[in-house]
Short mmCIF file of C-alpha atoms in Angstrom, two decimals:
data_model
loop_
_atom_site.label_atom_id
_atom_site.label_comp_id
_atom_site.label_asym_id
_atom_site.label_seq_id
_atom_site.Cartn_x
_atom_site.Cartn_y
_atom_site.Cartn_z
CA MET A 1 -63.03 38.97 69.23
CA LYS A 2 -61.82 42.20 67.02
CA HIS A 3 -60.17 44.99 68.69
CA ASN A 4 -58.83 48.27 67.32
CA GLY A 5 -60.11 46.68 64.11
CA ILE A 6 -57.44 43.48 64.28
CA GLU A 7 -59.92 40.10 64.19
CA PHE A 8 -58.35 37.92 67.14
CA ASP A 9 -60.77 34.61 66.01
CA ASN A 10 -57.65 33.89 63.67
CA TYR A 11 -54.74 35.98 65.27
CA PHE A 12 -52.32 32.83 64.84
CA LYS A 13 -53.32 32.00 60.81
CA ASN A 14 -52.61 35.79 60.11
CA TYR A 15 -49.76 36.92 62.52
CA PRO A 16 -46.84 36.71 61.20
CA ASP A 17 -47.22 36.95 57.68
CA ALA A 18 -45.31 35.53 55.23
CA ASN A 19 -42.28 38.24 55.90
CA GLY A 20 -42.07 37.77 59.82
CA TYR A 21 -44.15 40.36 60.01
CA TYR A 22 -46.32 41.63 63.23
CA GLY A 23 -47.89 44.74 61.69
CA LYS A 24 -44.72 45.99 60.76
CA PHE A 25 -42.50 44.92 63.18
CA GLY A 26 -40.88 41.86 62.91
CA GLY A 27 -38.86 40.42 59.01
CA SER A 28 -35.97 39.62 59.07
CA TYR A 29 -32.66 42.48 58.74
CA ILE A 30 -29.89 40.05 58.14
CA THR A 31 -26.74 39.44 55.94
CA GLU A 32 -27.79 37.42 52.61
CA ASP A 33 -25.87 34.66 54.12
CA LEU A 34 -28.50 34.58 57.08
CA LYS A 35 -31.16 34.85 55.13
CA ARG A 36 -30.88 31.52 53.74
CA ALA A 37 -29.76 29.84 57.20
CA MET A 38 -32.73 31.28 58.22
CA ASP A 39 -34.75 30.84 55.75
CA GLU A 40 -33.80 27.10 56.27
CA ILE A 41 -34.81 27.29 59.89
CA THR A 42 -38.34 28.55 58.89
CA ALA A 43 -38.84 25.87 55.99
CA ALA A 44 -38.11 23.10 58.71
CA TYR A 45 -40.18 24.38 60.49
CA PHE A 46 -42.66 24.60 58.66
CA THR A 47 -42.63 20.86 57.61
CA ILE A 48 -41.76 19.25 60.83
CA CYS A 49 -44.94 21.48 62.99
CA LYS A 50 -47.08 19.64 61.05
CA SER A 51 -46.26 16.42 61.26
CA SER A 52 -47.24 13.58 63.93
CA LYS A 53 -44.08 12.10 64.04
CA PHE A 54 -42.07 15.77 65.88
CA ILE A 55 -45.75 16.52 67.60
CA GLY A 56 -45.94 13.18 69.16
CA GLU A 57 -42.44 12.92 69.89
CA LEU A 58 -42.40 16.61 71.66
CA ARG A 59 -45.47 15.74 73.34
CA LYS A 60 -43.93 12.44 74.97
CA ILE A 61 -40.84 14.95 76.70
CA ARG A 62 -42.83 17.31 77.55
CA LYS A 63 -45.36 14.31 79.70
CA GLU A 64 -42.61 12.20 80.68
CA PHE A 65 -39.31 13.99 80.86
CA GLN A 66 -40.48 18.28 81.54
CA GLY A 67 -42.99 17.09 83.88
CA ARG A 68 -46.14 19.24 82.11
CA PRO A 69 -48.83 20.01 82.68
CA THR A 70 -47.45 22.39 85.53
CA PRO A 71 -50.15 23.03 88.21
CA VAL A 72 -52.22 26.33 88.38
CA SER A 73 -51.59 27.18 92.11
CA TYR A 74 -54.39 29.38 94.33
CA LEU A 75 -52.52 32.28 96.48
CA GLU A 76 -55.32 31.94 99.43
CA ARG A 77 -52.59 33.27 101.73
CA LEU A 78 -51.47 36.10 99.45
CA SER A 79 -55.17 36.79 99.01
CA ASN A 80 -56.16 37.10 101.70
CA SER A 81 -53.48 39.21 102.42
CA ILE A 82 -54.81 41.80 100.30
CA GLY A 83 -58.52 41.64 101.97
CA ASN A 84 -60.77 42.98 100.24
CA GLY A 85 -62.32 40.25 97.55
CA VAL A 86 -59.78 39.19 94.72
CA GLN A 87 -58.54 36.43 94.50
CA LEU A 88 -54.99 35.55 93.14
CA TYR A 89 -53.86 32.65 91.24
CA VAL A 90 -50.11 31.81 89.65
CA LYS A 91 -49.12 29.22 86.32
CA ARG A 92 -46.78 27.32 88.04
CA GLU A 93 -43.56 27.69 85.34
CA ASP A 94 -41.36 27.34 88.08
CA LEU A 95 -42.11 23.17 88.82
CA ASN A 96 -40.89 22.76 84.34
CA HIS A 97 -37.81 20.87 84.46
CA THR A 98 -34.97 23.20 85.28
CA GLY A 99 -36.77 25.41 86.74
CA ALA A 100 -38.33 27.66 84.67
CA HIS A 101 -40.88 28.40 81.65
CA LYS A 102 -37.51 27.39 78.51
CA LEU A 103 -36.90 24.49 78.41
CA ASN A 104 -40.29 24.61 76.30
CA HIS A 105 -38.78 25.90 73.16
CA CYS A 106 -35.60 24.75 74.47
CA MET A 107 -36.81 21.00 73.45
CA GLY A 108 -38.55 21.92 70.34
CA GLU A 109 -35.23 24.30 69.07
CA VAL A 110 -33.10 21.70 69.99
CA LEU A 111 -35.10 18.88 68.20
CA LEU A 112 -35.53 21.02 65.52
CA ALA A 113 -31.77 21.19 64.63
CA LYS A 114 -31.78 17.08 65.07
CA TYR A 115 -34.29 17.26 62.29
CA MET A 116 -32.16 19.53 60.37
CA GLY A 117 -29.07 17.43 61.29
CA LYS A 118 -26.89 20.00 63.13
CA LYS A 119 -24.06 18.68 65.25
CA LYS A 120 -23.98 21.44 67.17
CA VAL A 121 -26.71 24.80 69.29
CA ILE A 122 -25.55 27.95 70.47
CA ALA A 123 -27.39 30.41 72.04
CA GLU A 124 -27.41 32.87 74.58
CA THR A 125 -28.70 33.55 78.54
CA GLY A 126 -28.88 36.50 80.73
CA ALA A 127 -30.42 34.78 83.86
CA GLY A 128 -29.00 31.75 82.55
CA GLN A 129 -32.57 29.94 82.53
CA HIS A 130 -32.26 30.01 79.16
CA GLY A 131 -28.04 28.30 79.14
CA VAL A 132 -29.11 25.29 81.77
CA ALA A 133 -32.83 24.40 79.16
CA MET A 134 -30.40 24.62 76.55
CA ALA A 135 -27.34 22.76 78.18
CA THR A 136 -30.64 20.07 78.70
CA ALA A 137 -31.68 19.71 75.12
CA ALA A 138 -28.78 19.74 74.24
CA ALA A 139 -27.54 17.05 76.32
CA TYR A 140 -30.73 14.86 76.05
CA PHE A 141 -30.52 15.23 72.68
CA GLY A 142 -26.22 14.29 72.33
CA LEU A 143 -25.73 17.90 70.29
CA GLU A 144 -22.94 19.76 71.56
CA CYS A 145 -24.06 23.82 73.58
CA ASP A 146 -22.00 26.68 73.26
CA ILE A 147 -24.07 29.09 75.42
CA TYR A 148 -22.88 32.97 75.65
CA MET A 149 -23.29 34.36 78.65
CA GLY A 150 -21.87 38.43 79.63
CA SER A 151 -19.68 38.44 82.89
CA VAL A 152 -21.89 40.68 84.69
CA ASP A 153 -24.73 37.94 84.64
CA ILE A 154 -21.44 35.06 85.18
CA LYS A 155 -21.36 37.23 88.36
CA LYS A 156 -25.00 37.56 89.75
CA GLN A 157 -25.77 33.51 88.49
CA ALA A 158 -23.31 31.20 89.80
CA PRO A 159 -25.42 28.20 90.48
CA ASN A 160 -26.72 28.08 86.83
CA VAL A 161 -23.31 28.45 85.77
CA ALA A 162 -22.74 25.87 87.55
CA ARG A 163 -25.27 23.46 86.40
CA MET A 164 -24.51 24.51 82.15
CA LYS A 165 -21.09 23.39 82.71
CA ILE A 166 -22.40 20.06 84.61
CA LEU A 167 -24.67 18.77 82.14
CA GLY A 168 -21.76 19.74 79.34
CA ALA A 169 -22.13 23.00 78.29
CA ASN A 170 -19.62 25.48 76.78
CA VAL A 171 -19.94 28.78 78.98
CA VAL A 172 -18.58 31.64 76.93
CA GLU A 173 -17.76 34.93 79.14
CA VAL A 174 -18.52 37.41 77.43
CA THR A 175 -16.64 40.98 78.96
CA ASP A 176 -17.45 43.35 75.64
CA GLY A 177 -19.89 46.69 76.89
CA LEU A 178 -22.48 46.09 79.37
CA ALA A 179 -20.85 42.39 79.57
CA THR A 180 -24.81 41.53 79.45
CA LEU A 181 -27.73 40.23 77.58
CA LYS A 182 -27.35 42.32 75.38
CA GLU A 183 -23.83 41.18 74.69
CA ALA A 184 -24.15 37.40 75.17
CA VAL A 185 -26.54 38.08 71.77
CA ASP A 186 -24.09 40.08 69.94
CA ALA A 187 -21.82 37.44 70.24
CA ALA A 188 -24.00 34.57 69.78
CA PHE A 189 -25.15 35.93 65.83
CA GLU A 190 -21.74 36.80 65.46
CA ALA A 191 -20.12 33.04 66.74
CA TYR A 192 -23.36 31.24 64.41
CA SER A 193 -22.51 33.69 61.37
CA LYS A 194 -19.01 31.35 61.36
CA ASP A 195 -20.57 28.54 61.68
CA TYR A 196 -24.31 28.03 60.66
CA LYS A 197 -24.25 25.88 58.06
CA ASP A 198 -23.02 22.43 61.10
CA CYS A 199 -25.28 24.50 63.96
CA ILE A 200 -28.25 26.14 65.11
CA TYR A 201 -28.52 28.99 66.71
CA CYS A 202 -30.99 28.41 69.13
CA ILE A 203 -32.42 31.85 70.26
CA GLY A 204 -33.90 32.12 73.93
CA SER A 205 -36.37 34.68 73.95
CA VAL A 206 -39.77 35.80 70.84
CA VAL A 207 -36.70 37.99 69.44
CA GLY A 208 -34.50 37.96 66.40
CA PRO A 209 -35.12 37.34 62.70
CA HIS A 210 -37.97 35.29 61.68
CA PRO A 211 -38.83 32.55 62.30
CA PHE A 212 -36.99 32.80 65.54
CA PRO A 213 -40.38 35.10 67.13
CA MET A 214 -43.38 33.07 65.42
CA MET A 215 -41.06 29.22 66.90
CA VAL A 216 -40.92 30.18 70.25
CA ARG A 217 -44.34 31.61 70.91
CA ASP A 218 -45.67 28.37 69.02
CA PHE A 219 -43.52 26.49 71.72
CA GLN A 220 -44.57 28.59 74.68
CA SER A 221 -47.95 28.73 73.90
CA VAL A 222 -48.14 25.16 75.25
CA VAL A 223 -48.03 27.25 79.05
CA GLY A 224 -51.71 29.82 78.00
CA ILE A 225 -53.54 26.43 77.11
CA GLU A 226 -52.45 24.71 79.77
CA ALA A 227 -53.28 27.43 82.01
CA ARG A 228 -57.09 28.66 80.34
CA GLU A 229 -58.17 24.99 80.81
CA GLN A 230 -56.68 24.61 84.21
CA PHE A 231 -58.12 28.25 85.54
CA LEU A 232 -61.48 27.33 83.68
CA SER A 233 -61.78 23.19 85.29
CA MET A 234 -60.69 25.43 88.87
CA THR A 235 -63.17 28.25 88.66
CA GLY A 236 -65.84 27.54 85.83
CA GLU A 237 -64.82 30.14 84.23
CA LEU A 238 -62.17 32.56 82.77
CA PRO A 239 -59.50 35.16 85.02
CA ASP A 240 -60.65 38.70 85.01
CA ALA A 241 -56.77 39.34 84.30
CA VAL A 242 -53.41 37.00 83.04
CA VAL A 243 -50.10 39.04 84.03
CA ALA A 244 -47.01 38.26 82.78
CA CYS A 245 -43.56 39.52 82.80
CA VAL A 246 -42.06 40.93 79.96
CA GLY A 247 -37.80 41.14 79.03
CA GLY A 248 -38.03 39.62 75.54
CA GLY A 249 -41.29 38.32 76.08
CA SER A 250 -41.36 34.18 75.39
CA ASN A 251 -42.83 33.50 78.70
CA ALA A 252 -45.45 37.10 78.41
CA MET A 253 -45.75 35.91 74.15
CA GLY A 254 -46.30 31.97 76.12
CA MET A 255 -48.80 32.47 78.63
CA PHE A 256 -50.78 35.44 76.79
CA SER A 257 -51.62 33.06 73.38
CA GLY A 258 -53.81 31.35 75.51
CA PHE A 259 -56.31 34.64 76.00
CA LEU A 260 -56.11 37.25 73.18
CA ASN A 261 -59.58 36.09 71.66
CA ASP A 262 -61.07 35.84 75.60
CA PRO A 263 -62.39 39.07 77.64
CA VAL A 264 -59.89 39.01 79.88
CA ASP A 265 -57.67 42.08 80.46
CA ILE A 266 -54.03 41.22 79.62
CA TYR A 267 -50.52 42.62 81.30
CA GLY A 268 -47.16 42.90 80.01
CA VAL A 269 -44.87 43.72 83.35
CA GLU A 270 -41.48 45.78 82.55
CA PRO A 271 -38.49 46.42 84.65
CA LEU A 272 -38.44 50.04 86.05
CA GLY A 273 -35.19 49.55 87.72
CA ARG A 274 -34.15 52.20 89.63
CA GLY A 275 -36.11 54.78 88.31
CA PRO A 276 -37.20 56.39 84.10
CA LYS A 277 -33.93 57.66 83.93
CA LEU A 278 -32.52 55.90 80.67
CA GLY A 279 -29.68 53.60 81.96
CA ASP A 280 -31.63 53.21 85.30
CA HIS A 281 -34.38 50.35 83.46
CA ALA A 282 -35.56 48.05 81.11
CA ALA A 283 -38.91 49.27 79.97
CA SER A 284 -38.86 49.16 76.00
CA LEU A 285 -42.36 49.13 75.60
CA LYS A 286 -43.08 52.27 77.27
CA TYR A 287 -39.83 54.25 77.32
CA GLY A 288 -38.55 53.25 73.63
CA THR A 289 -38.80 53.70 69.89
CA GLU A 290 -39.55 51.82 67.16
CA GLY A 291 -36.19 50.08 66.18
CA VAL A 292 -33.86 47.48 64.05
CA MET A 293 -32.23 45.62 65.99
CA HIS A 294 -30.62 42.04 66.63
CA GLY A 295 -32.24 40.78 63.00
CA PHE A 296 -35.88 42.37 63.84
CA ASN A 297 -37.90 45.45 64.29
CA SER A 298 -39.48 46.70 67.46
CA ILE A 299 -39.61 49.25 70.01
CA MET A 300 -36.44 49.71 71.70
CA LEU A 301 -34.52 51.99 73.70
CA LYS A 302 -31.64 54.72 71.67
CA ASP A 303 -28.91 56.35 72.85
CA GLU A 304 -29.02 59.60 71.68
CA ASN A 305 -27.29 58.44 68.50
CA GLY A 306 -30.06 56.46 67.82
CA ASP A 307 -27.72 52.52 69.08
CA PRO A 308 -28.86 50.53 71.55
CA ALA A 309 -29.30 52.27 75.20
CA PRO A 310 -27.21 50.57 78.01
CA VAL A 311 -30.20 49.04 80.52
CA TYR A 312 -30.65 47.96 83.62
CA SER A 313 -32.81 45.70 85.72
CA VAL A 314 -32.35 43.48 88.79
CA ALA A 315 -33.56 40.87 87.08
CA SER A 316 -31.08 39.63 84.58
CA GLY A 317 -33.05 37.77 82.08
CA LEU A 318 -34.99 41.59 81.95
CA ASP A 319 -32.35 43.60 81.34
CA TYR A 320 -32.90 44.08 77.08
CA PRO A 321 -32.94 47.28 75.57
CA SER A 322 -36.05 45.70 73.00
CA SER A 323 -38.81 43.41 73.21
CA GLY A 324 -40.21 40.61 70.77
CA PRO A 325 -41.64 42.35 67.72
CA GLU A 326 -45.33 40.60 68.65
CA HIS A 327 -45.71 42.10 71.83
CA ALA A 328 -44.80 45.77 70.11
CA PHE A 329 -47.58 44.67 67.88
CA LEU A 330 -49.86 44.08 70.68
CA HIS A 331 -49.05 47.03 72.89
CA THR A 332 -49.73 49.29 69.74
CA SER A 333 -52.72 47.93 69.22
CA GLY A 334 -54.04 47.96 72.77
CA ARG A 335 -54.63 44.14 73.11
CA VAL A 336 -52.12 43.86 75.55
CA LYS A 337 -51.57 46.69 78.84
CA TYR A 338 -47.86 46.82 79.41
CA ASP A 339 -46.83 48.77 82.31
CA VAL A 340 -43.44 49.06 84.58
CA ILE A 341 -42.70 47.32 88.57
CA SER A 342 -39.48 48.72 90.40
CA ASP A 343 -36.30 47.28 92.05
CA ASP A 344 -37.89 47.64 94.76
CA GLU A 345 -41.80 46.49 94.79
CA THR A 346 -40.47 43.40 92.91
CA ILE A 347 -37.99 42.33 95.89
CA ASP A 348 -40.54 43.01 97.99
CA ALA A 349 -42.74 40.79 96.19
CA PHE A 350 -40.16 37.56 96.16
CA PHE A 351 -40.42 37.94 100.03
CA THR A 352 -44.09 38.07 100.15
CA LEU A 353 -44.73 35.64 98.36
CA SER A 354 -41.87 33.74 99.58
CA ARG A 355 -42.77 33.27 102.80
CA LEU A 356 -47.07 33.60 102.44
CA GLU A 357 -46.83 30.88 99.77
CA GLY A 358 -43.57 28.26 100.19
CA ILE A 359 -42.95 29.83 96.74
CA ILE A 360 -39.93 31.28 96.33
CA PRO A 361 -39.44 33.49 92.69
CA ALA A 362 -37.51 34.76 90.65
CA ILE A 363 -36.53 37.87 90.34
CA GLU A 364 -38.10 38.03 86.95
CA SER A 365 -41.44 36.10 87.42
CA SER A 366 -41.49 38.51 90.93
CA HIS A 367 -41.44 41.27 88.98
CA ALA A 368 -45.15 39.61 87.56
CA VAL A 369 -46.55 38.86 91.25
CA ALA A 370 -45.60 42.58 92.53
CA TYR A 371 -48.05 43.58 89.90
CA GLY A 372 -50.51 41.26 90.04
CA ILE A 373 -50.28 42.50 94.08
CA LYS A 374 -51.06 46.54 92.79
CA LEU A 375 -53.93 45.36 90.06
CA ALA A 376 -56.06 43.49 92.76
CA LYS A 377 -55.55 46.39 95.24
CA GLU A 378 -56.07 48.43 92.96
CA MET A 379 -59.73 46.00 91.03
CA GLY A 380 -61.40 45.79 94.57
CA LYS A 381 -62.85 42.09 93.42
CA GLY A 382 -62.51 39.53 90.42
CA SER A 383 -59.14 37.32 89.76
CA ILE A 384 -55.62 37.24 88.51
CA LEU A 385 -54.12 34.63 87.04
CA ILE A 386 -49.89 35.30 86.82
CA ASN A 387 -47.27 33.55 85.39
CA LEU A 388 -44.89 31.89 87.67
CA SER A 389 -42.20 31.57 85.17
CA GLY A 390 -39.62 30.68 87.08
CA ARG A 391 -38.09 29.50 90.47
CA GLY A 392 -36.15 31.68 92.32
CA ASP A 393 -33.40 29.33 93.62
CA LYS A 394 -30.44 31.22 91.10
CA ASP A 395 -31.48 34.72 93.11
CA MET A 396 -31.04 33.60 96.53
CA ASP A 397 -27.39 34.11 96.76
CA TYR A 398 -26.91 37.55 94.32
CA ILE A 399 -30.39 38.62 96.85
CA ILE A 400 -29.00 37.91 99.76
CA GLU A 401 -25.76 39.56 99.62
CA LYS A 402 -27.14 42.56 97.62
CA TYR A 403 -30.78 42.97 100.22
CA GLY A 404 -30.33 40.62 103.21
CA ILE A 405 -33.10 38.81 104.52
CA ARG A 406 -36.72 41.27 104.92
#
């Protein structure tokens, strides 16, 4: 299959290239010391990803510890409520151990850290799901764990902060700037630069310098591989459309990986927040321009000085001023359509899915649910598969406090 001159039959062999680029996006814009550390990680990853021992151990962990495969569920009542014949399905990453897709790459990253002889893992988190997953993986493998989290998100995501601490992680509060996800990444990078010989920075999405966008995508690809097989088994055909939310974009790249070479429409959903004004949203692919941040070149939101702009989203896991370089590449190639959903539409979808299907979604995932509902109304026929990237337990106190019970 070709799309705008890009061959998708051998896509994963060609992208990224040897220097970590997806077209002009990606790369490794870091200091020489950190470059050596990343080269060490790259060499270790390419060694163990071909190792039957590593692959076997990861498969065993996914089956016996994570509870994979997670199911695909048919949303009959939600589909019927739309009433035009479009059928909605969700990939249930909320049923993955720790409640989200994040553990898929965390177990792989910490297994890699153990292979490399590291004593500690460092990570950032916004919504707390990556932090909980990293704390879980560190506890499983017996490594120390520092989680950097903005003070704003610590208040919004108190249940996940408690989980991290119970699991033995050291939660480091970040108070700089807006004190959200970007600042947590800044602080984690700074800490890693001082201690890279004894630890590894386990980046929480398909962002950062090479090899992390590739590694996280590879570990998350299990989502799309499973979903494709399950949907075919359930229906005898592929979905007409696949939908996932996009902040940095790990859950989306995991889902999209299974369908890039299929005649399936793919949609990435960014947070429009309060509206299109700069500072009111975090929709980098829709409103941003090319730029380098956190060691990689992608499409980012910039202020008047060309620096990363302030961003906002009701979802702590989506309020990041850039997106993964592979998403930037898929966006410019036209293979994936990226669109936006507002806070209000997201919260409506949160309650709709909860009431009609008995599934309380994460606010992040609710963006994808909202877009799936909107798309279903426009399509008029066919099927849509939505990646339900996480459960909403972490968000309930915040939603009740801010929005009440609708």
